[in-house]
Coordinates of C-alpha atoms in Angstrom, one line a residue:
M1 CA 135.7 94.6 1.9
K2 CA 136.1 96.9 4.9
N3 CA 135.0 94.3 7.5
R4 CA 136.7 91.0 6.6
K5 CA 135.7 89.3 9.8
A6 CA 132.0 90.1 9.3
A7 CA 132.2 88.9 5.7
L8 CA 133.9 85.6 6.8
G9 CA 131.1 85.2 9.4
F10 CA 128.4 85.6 6.6
I11 CA 129.9 82.9 4.4
F12 CA 130.5 80.6 7.4
V13 CA 126.8 80.6 8.2
T14 CA 125.9 80.1 4.5
V15 CA 128.1 77.0 4.2
L16 CA 127.1 75.7 7.6
I17 CA 123.4 75.7 6.7
D18 CA 124.1 74.3 3.2
V19 CA 126.1 71.4 4.5
T20 CA 123.6 70.7 7.3
G21 CA 121.0 70.2 4.7
L22 CA 123.2 67.8 2.8
G23 CA 124.1 65.9 5.9
I24 CA 120.4 65.4 6.9
I25 CA 119.8 63.1 3.9
I26 CA 122.9 60.9 4.1
P27 CA 121.8 58.4 6.8
V28 CA 118.4 57.7 5.1
L29 CA 119.3 57.7 1.4
P30 CA 120.2 53.9 1.3
K31 CA 116.8 53.2 2.9
L32 CA 114.9 55.4 0.3
I33 CA 116.7 53.8 -2.6
S34 CA 116.1 50.3 -1.2
E35 CA 112.4 51.1 -1.0
L36 CA 112.2 52.4 -4.5
I37 CA 114.1 49.5 -6.1
G38 CA 113.0 46.7 -3.7
G39 CA 116.5 45.6 -3.1
T40 CA 119.2 45.1 -0.5
I41 CA 121.7 47.7 0.9
S42 CA 124.3 46.2 -1.3
D43 CA 122.0 46.7 -4.4
A44 CA 121.1 50.2 -3.3
S45 CA 124.8 51.2 -3.1
V46 CA 125.1 50.7 -6.9
Y47 CA 122.2 53.1 -7.5
G48 CA 123.7 55.5 -5.0
G49 CA 126.9 55.6 -7.0
W50 CA 125.1 56.4 -10.2
L51 CA 123.1 59.2 -8.5
L52 CA 126.3 60.8 -7.5
F53 CA 127.7 60.2 -11.0
V54 CA 124.8 62.2 -12.6
Y55 CA 125.2 65.1 -10.1
A56 CA 128.9 65.2 -10.7
F57 CA 128.7 65.0 -14.5
F58 CA 126.4 68.1 -14.7
Q59 CA 128.4 70.0 -12.1
F60 CA 131.5 69.3 -14.2
L61 CA 129.9 70.9 -17.2
F62 CA 128.4 73.9 -15.5
A63 CA 130.8 74.8 -12.6
P64 CA 133.3 76.6 -14.9
I65 CA 130.5 78.6 -16.4
L66 CA 129.2 79.6 -13.0
G67 CA 132.8 80.3 -11.8
G68 CA 133.4 82.5 -14.9
L69 CA 130.1 84.3 -14.4
S70 CA 130.9 85.0 -10.7
D71 CA 134.2 86.6 -11.9
Q72 CA 132.1 89.1 -14.0
Y73 CA 128.9 89.5 -12.0
G74 CA 130.0 88.7 -8.5
R75 CA 129.7 85.8 -6.1
R76 CA 126.4 86.6 -4.5
I77 CA 124.1 86.0 -7.5
V78 CA 125.8 82.6 -8.4
L79 CA 125.5 81.5 -4.7
L80 CA 121.8 82.3 -4.8
I81 CA 121.2 80.3 -8.0
A82 CA 123.1 77.3 -6.5
L83 CA 121.0 77.3 -3.3
F84 CA 117.7 77.6 -5.2
G85 CA 118.7 74.6 -7.4
L86 CA 119.6 72.6 -4.3
T87 CA 116.2 73.4 -2.7
I88 CA 114.4 72.1 -5.8
D89 CA 116.5 68.9 -5.8
Y90 CA 115.6 68.1 -2.2
L91 CA 111.9 68.5 -3.0
F92 CA 112.3 66.1 -5.9
L93 CA 113.9 63.6 -3.6
A94 CA 111.2 64.0 -1.0
L95 CA 108.4 63.5 -3.5
A96 CA 110.0 60.8 -5.7
P97 CA 107.5 58.0 -6.7
T98 CA 110.2 56.2 -8.7
I99 CA 114.0 56.0 -8.8
G100 CA 113.9 58.2 -12.0
W101 CA 112.8 61.2 -10.0
L102 CA 115.9 60.9 -7.9
F103 CA 118.0 61.2 -11.0
L104 CA 116.1 64.2 -12.2
G105 CA 116.6 66.0 -8.9
R106 CA 120.3 65.3 -9.0
I107 CA 120.6 66.7 -12.5
I108 CA 119.0 70.0 -11.3
A109 CA 121.3 70.1 -8.3
G110 CA 124.4 69.4 -10.4
I111 CA 123.6 72.3 -12.8
G112 CA 123.3 74.8 -10.0
G113 CA 125.8 73.0 -7.7
A114 CA 128.3 75.8 -7.2
S115 CA 127.6 76.9 -3.6
F116 CA 130.8 75.5 -2.2
T117 CA 132.8 76.7 -5.3
T118 CA 131.5 80.2 -5.0
A119 CA 132.0 80.2 -1.2
S120 CA 135.7 79.3 -1.8
A121 CA 136.1 82.2 -4.3
Y122 CA 134.3 84.4 -1.8
I123 CA 136.9 83.5 0.9
A124 CA 139.7 84.2 -1.6
D125 CA 138.2 87.6 -2.3
I126 CA 138.2 88.7 1.3
S127 CA 141.4 87.2 2.5
T128 CA 144.9 88.6 2.5
P129 CA 147.6 86.2 1.1
D130 CA 149.0 85.4 4.5
K131 CA 145.5 84.5 5.9
R132 CA 144.1 82.5 3.0
A133 CA 144.9 79.0 4.2
Q134 CA 143.5 79.8 7.7
N135 CA 140.3 81.2 6.2
F136 CA 139.9 78.2 4.0
G137 CA 140.2 76.3 7.3
V138 CA 137.2 78.3 8.6
L139 CA 135.3 77.1 5.5
G140 CA 136.3 73.5 6.4
A141 CA 135.1 74.1 10.0
A142 CA 131.7 75.1 8.7
F143 CA 131.6 72.0 6.6
G144 CA 132.6 69.9 9.7
L145 CA 130.0 71.5 11.9
G146 CA 127.3 71.0 9.3
F147 CA 128.2 67.3 9.4
I148 CA 127.9 67.3 13.1
V149 CA 124.3 68.6 13.1
G150 CA 123.0 67.4 9.8
P151 CA 123.5 63.6 10.0
V152 CA 122.3 63.5 13.6
I153 CA 119.1 65.3 12.7
G154 CA 118.7 63.1 9.6
G155 CA 119.1 59.9 11.5
L156 CA 116.6 61.0 14.1
L157 CA 114.1 62.2 11.5
G158 CA 114.6 59.0 9.5
E159 CA 112.9 57.2 12.4
L160 CA 109.7 59.1 11.4
G161 CA 109.9 58.1 7.8
S162 CA 112.4 57.8 5.0
R163 CA 111.2 61.0 3.3
I164 CA 110.9 63.4 6.2
P165 CA 114.7 64.3 6.2
F166 CA 114.4 65.4 2.6
Y167 CA 111.6 67.9 3.4
A168 CA 113.7 69.2 6.3
A169 CA 116.7 69.6 4.0
A170 CA 114.6 71.5 1.4
G171 CA 113.3 73.9 4.1
L172 CA 116.7 74.5 5.5
T173 CA 118.3 75.1 2.1
F174 CA 115.5 77.6 1.2
A175 CA 116.1 79.4 4.5
N176 CA 119.8 79.6 3.5
W177 CA 118.7 81.1 0.2
L178 CA 116.7 83.7 2.1
Y179 CA 119.7 84.4 4.3
G180 CA 121.9 84.8 1.2
Y181 CA 119.4 87.2 -0.4
F182 CA 118.9 89.5 2.5
V183 CA 122.2 89.3 4.5
V184 CA 125.2 88.1 2.5
P185 CA 127.0 91.0 0.8
E186 CA 129.0 90.9 -2.4
S187 CA 132.7 90.2 -2.0
L188 CA 134.2 90.9 -5.4
A189 CA 135.1 94.5 -5.9
P190 CA 134.3 96.0 -9.4
E191 CA 138.0 96.7 -10.2
N192 CA 138.7 92.9 -9.7
R193 CA 136.1 91.7 -12.2
R194 CA 136.8 90.4 -15.7
S195 CA 134.6 89.8 -18.7
F196 CA 133.0 86.4 -19.1
S197 CA 134.6 84.2 -21.7
L198 CA 132.8 81.1 -23.0
K199 CA 136.1 79.8 -24.4
R200 CA 137.5 79.8 -20.8
A201 CA 134.2 78.8 -19.2
N202 CA 134.3 75.1 -19.9
P203 CA 136.0 72.3 -18.0
V204 CA 138.9 71.9 -20.5
G205 CA 139.4 75.6 -21.1
T206 CA 139.5 76.3 -17.4
L207 CA 142.1 73.7 -16.7
L208 CA 144.2 74.6 -19.7
Q209 CA 144.2 78.2 -18.5
L210 CA 145.9 77.0 -15.3
K211 CA 148.8 75.5 -17.3
N212 CA 150.5 78.8 -16.9
Y213 CA 151.0 78.0 -13.2
P214 CA 153.2 74.8 -13.0
L215 CA 152.8 74.5 -9.2
I216 CA 149.0 74.6 -9.5
I217 CA 149.0 71.8 -12.1
G218 CA 151.1 69.6 -9.8
L219 CA 148.9 70.2 -6.8
L220 CA 145.8 69.7 -8.9
I221 CA 147.1 66.2 -9.7
A222 CA 147.6 65.6 -6.0
L223 CA 144.1 66.8 -5.3
F224 CA 142.7 64.5 -8.0
F225 CA 144.0 61.5 -6.1
V226 CA 142.8 62.9 -2.7
Y227 CA 139.3 63.7 -4.1
L228 CA 139.0 60.3 -5.7
G229 CA 140.0 58.5 -2.5
Q230 CA 137.5 60.6 -0.5
H231 CA 134.7 58.8 -2.3
A232 CA 135.3 55.7 -0.3
T233 CA 133.8 57.8 2.5
H234 CA 131.4 60.1 0.7
S235 CA 129.9 57.3 -1.5
T236 CA 129.9 54.2 0.7
W237 CA 129.9 55.3 4.4
A238 CA 126.2 54.7 5.1
Y239 CA 126.2 51.4 3.1
F240 CA 129.6 50.4 4.6
T241 CA 128.5 50.9 8.3
Q242 CA 125.1 49.4 7.9
E243 CA 126.6 46.3 6.1
N244 CA 129.7 45.9 8.2
F245 CA 128.4 46.9 11.7
D246 CA 124.6 46.5 11.2
W247 CA 124.1 50.1 12.2
S248 CA 120.7 51.8 12.1
E249 CA 120.1 55.2 10.4
V250 CA 120.5 56.9 13.9
E251 CA 123.9 55.2 14.5
V252 CA 125.1 56.3 11.0
G253 CA 124.0 59.8 11.8
Y254 CA 125.9 59.8 15.1
S255 CA 129.0 58.5 13.5
L256 CA 128.9 61.2 10.8
G257 CA 128.2 63.8 13.5
F258 CA 131.4 62.6 15.3
V259 CA 133.4 62.8 12.1
G260 CA 132.1 66.4 11.6
L261 CA 133.1 67.3 15.2
M262 CA 136.7 66.0 14.7
I263 CA 137.0 67.9 11.3
A264 CA 135.6 71.1 12.9
I265 CA 138.2 70.9 15.6
V266 CA 141.0 70.3 13.2
Q267 CA 140.1 72.9 10.6
G268 CA 138.6 75.5 13.0
V269 CA 141.1 75.3 15.9
I270 CA 144.2 73.2 15.1
I271 CA 145.0 74.3 11.6
R272 CA 145.9 77.9 12.3
P273 CA 148.7 77.3 14.9
V274 CA 150.0 74.3 12.9
I275 CA 150.3 76.3 9.6
A276 CA 151.8 79.2 11.5
K277 CA 154.4 76.9 13.0
I278 CA 155.4 74.5 10.2
G279 CA 154.1 76.3 7.1
Q280 CA 151.7 75.3 4.4
G281 CA 154.0 72.8 2.6
K282 CA 154.6 70.7 5.6
A283 CA 151.0 70.9 6.7
V284 CA 150.1 69.3 3.3
Y285 CA 152.6 66.4 4.0
V286 CA 151.4 65.8 7.6
G287 CA 147.7 66.0 6.6
L288 CA 148.0 63.5 3.7
S289 CA 150.0 61.1 5.9
F290 CA 147.2 61.1 8.5
N291 CA 144.6 60.8 5.8
A292 CA 146.3 57.6 4.5
L293 CA 146.6 56.1 8.0
G294 CA 142.9 56.9 8.8
L295 CA 141.7 55.3 5.6
L296 CA 143.7 52.1 6.2
L297 CA 142.4 51.7 9.7
I298 CA 138.8 52.2 8.5
A299 CA 139.3 49.5 5.9
L300 CA 140.5 47.0 8.6
A301 CA 137.9 47.9 11.3
T302 CA 135.9 45.0 12.5
K303 CA 133.9 46.6 15.4
G304 CA 131.7 49.7 15.3
W305 CA 133.4 51.3 18.3
M306 CA 136.7 51.3 16.5
I307 CA 135.4 53.9 14.0
F308 CA 135.2 56.5 16.7
A309 CA 138.9 56.0 17.7
I310 CA 140.0 56.0 14.1
M311 CA 138.3 59.3 13.4
V312 CA 141.1 61.1 15.3
P313 CA 143.9 60.4 12.7
Y314 CA 141.4 60.5 9.9
A315 CA 140.3 64.0 10.8
L316 CA 143.9 65.2 11.1
G317 CA 144.0 64.5 7.4
G318 CA 142.0 67.7 7.1
L319 CA 145.2 69.7 7.5
A320 CA 146.1 69.1 3.9
G321 CA 143.1 70.6 2.0
P322 CA 143.2 74.2 3.3
A323 CA 147.0 74.3 3.0
L324 CA 146.8 73.1 -0.6
Q325 CA 144.1 75.7 -1.4
G326 CA 146.1 78.4 0.3
I327 CA 149.2 77.6 -1.8
M328 CA 147.3 77.5 -5.1
S329 CA 145.2 80.6 -4.5
S330 CA 148.4 82.6 -3.8
Q331 CA 149.6 81.8 -7.3
V332 CA 146.8 83.6 -9.3
P333 CA 145.6 87.2 -9.4
A334 CA 142.3 88.4 -7.8
N335 CA 140.4 88.5 -11.1
E336 CA 141.1 84.8 -11.7
Q337 CA 140.2 83.4 -8.2
G338 CA 136.7 82.4 -9.4
E339 CA 138.2 80.6 -12.4
L340 CA 140.7 78.8 -10.2
Q341 CA 137.9 77.6 -7.8
G342 CA 135.8 76.7 -10.9
G343 CA 138.7 74.6 -12.2
M344 CA 139.1 72.9 -8.8
T345 CA 135.4 72.1 -8.8
S346 CA 135.7 70.7 -12.3
L347 CA 138.5 68.5 -11.1
M348 CA 136.4 67.4 -8.1
S349 CA 133.6 66.7 -10.4
V350 CA 135.8 64.5 -12.6
T351 CA 136.6 62.4 -9.5
S352 CA 133.0 62.5 -8.6
I353 CA 132.1 61.1 -12.0
I354 CA 134.6 58.3 -11.5
G355 CA 134.7 57.8 -7.7
P356 CA 131.1 57.0 -6.7
V357 CA 130.6 54.3 -9.4
L358 CA 134.1 52.9 -8.7
M359 CA 133.8 52.8 -5.0
T360 CA 130.2 51.5 -4.8
T361 CA 130.9 48.9 -7.5
I362 CA 133.9 47.7 -5.4
F363 CA 131.7 47.7 -2.3
H364 CA 128.9 45.8 -4.0
Y365 CA 131.4 43.2 -5.4
Y366 CA 132.9 42.5 -2.0
T367 CA 129.6 42.4 -0.2
D368 CA 127.7 40.3 -2.8
P369 CA 126.7 37.0 -1.3
G370 CA 127.7 35.3 -4.5
N371 CA 131.3 36.4 -4.1
N372 CA 133.8 34.2 -2.2
I373 CA 135.7 37.1 -0.7
Y374 CA 133.8 39.3 1.8
F375 CA 135.6 42.6 2.5
P376 CA 133.3 45.6 3.0
G377 CA 136.4 47.8 3.7
A378 CA 137.7 47.3 0.1
P379 CA 136.9 50.9 -1.0
F380 CA 138.9 52.3 1.9
A381 CA 141.9 50.1 1.1
L382 CA 141.9 51.5 -2.5
A383 CA 141.6 55.0 -1.0
T384 CA 144.7 54.4 1.1
I385 CA 146.7 53.7 -2.0
L386 CA 145.4 56.9 -3.6
A387 CA 146.3 59.0 -0.6
I388 CA 149.9 57.7 -0.6
T389 CA 150.1 58.5 -4.3
S390 CA 148.8 62.1 -3.6
L391 CA 151.4 62.6 -0.9
T392 CA 154.1 61.6 -3.3
V393 CA 152.9 64.0 -6.1
A394 CA 152.4 66.9 -3.6
Y395 CA 155.9 66.4 -2.1
R396 CA 157.6 66.6 -5.6
S397 CA 155.6 69.6 -6.7
I398 CA 156.0 71.7 -3.5
S399 CA 159.6 70.8 -2.9
R400 CA 160.5 72.1 -6.4
Q401 CA 158.9 75.5 -5.6
G402 CA 160.5 75.8 -2.2
H403 CA 157.2 76.2 -0.2

């Protein structure tokens, strides 16, 4: 594309609106689940884990198909399908009379849930090799900014009713679909497209195709442990803070907004000079080290105010993701970027199948009144171990290739 900066701006806005819609529902989801099942926050966390499981399972099956289709037909059409599916999901959540409706909505969202995957392939399309990691950082900054605005809005709207934020998320996501339809241009040039292959467009086929790139396989294993550990935050944050610090939906929203602010600063401002100075490999090591430290401190936090101080080292863990993506995307040709991002999404989905149920079950076990040990931070303790494991694997893989 002739104007790379304009294209980067288009996709930044798309991801920002998408993540804002997602962030809106996080603070109030525990309350909605509790109302539908008539249970406690600890009980709701188990259902929350299974809702994430259903979404991830269907995303795991369909992300490689959508990734392969985007390599043939372009990124734009796949992005529009994903956003429309997410709009329908939010409406199901808003109107749900029973817990079963929540599961149906999550299935629809999982089938079309390729917006972030396609955005990553879009970034790879418009980036030169030396700018890929930095541009993936811009994607991360959009994610962070969305989590500044979304949870705060969700927490405030949650005061008006547990379903109001879901209507807001549906409206925002549909507005994003309109923006994508009328504004966002196609990024994949015709000469860089490849024919769709059903054999390759499945989770196993996609990952097997990447076996030709040894460095990518090693870093995918490292990412597996990182993604799995992230579910301590993604799957239990609202439950953890409400249980451990007795926070309201508004306070949960503010805390996530602060997390988003820190991540936006790291990935939008800090990551560019850091990678330019120390390189992508060392940025991975530094980021994963801060990630492990932040998770450990969250596990041990006893007062709500501590969380805001801990977010500084935790957010610096965001240095690792874009650097890892930059290294991996530089290993494959232009006509396989969609397949790579689809494979990474499949890997994320595997951890999202395992992670939410694992983390929420651990949380429920250590917050159950019938258990002798009370430790709400247990999921974050496990995530710390996973982050250290990821650091070890990444160091061995990168050092062998001399990055």
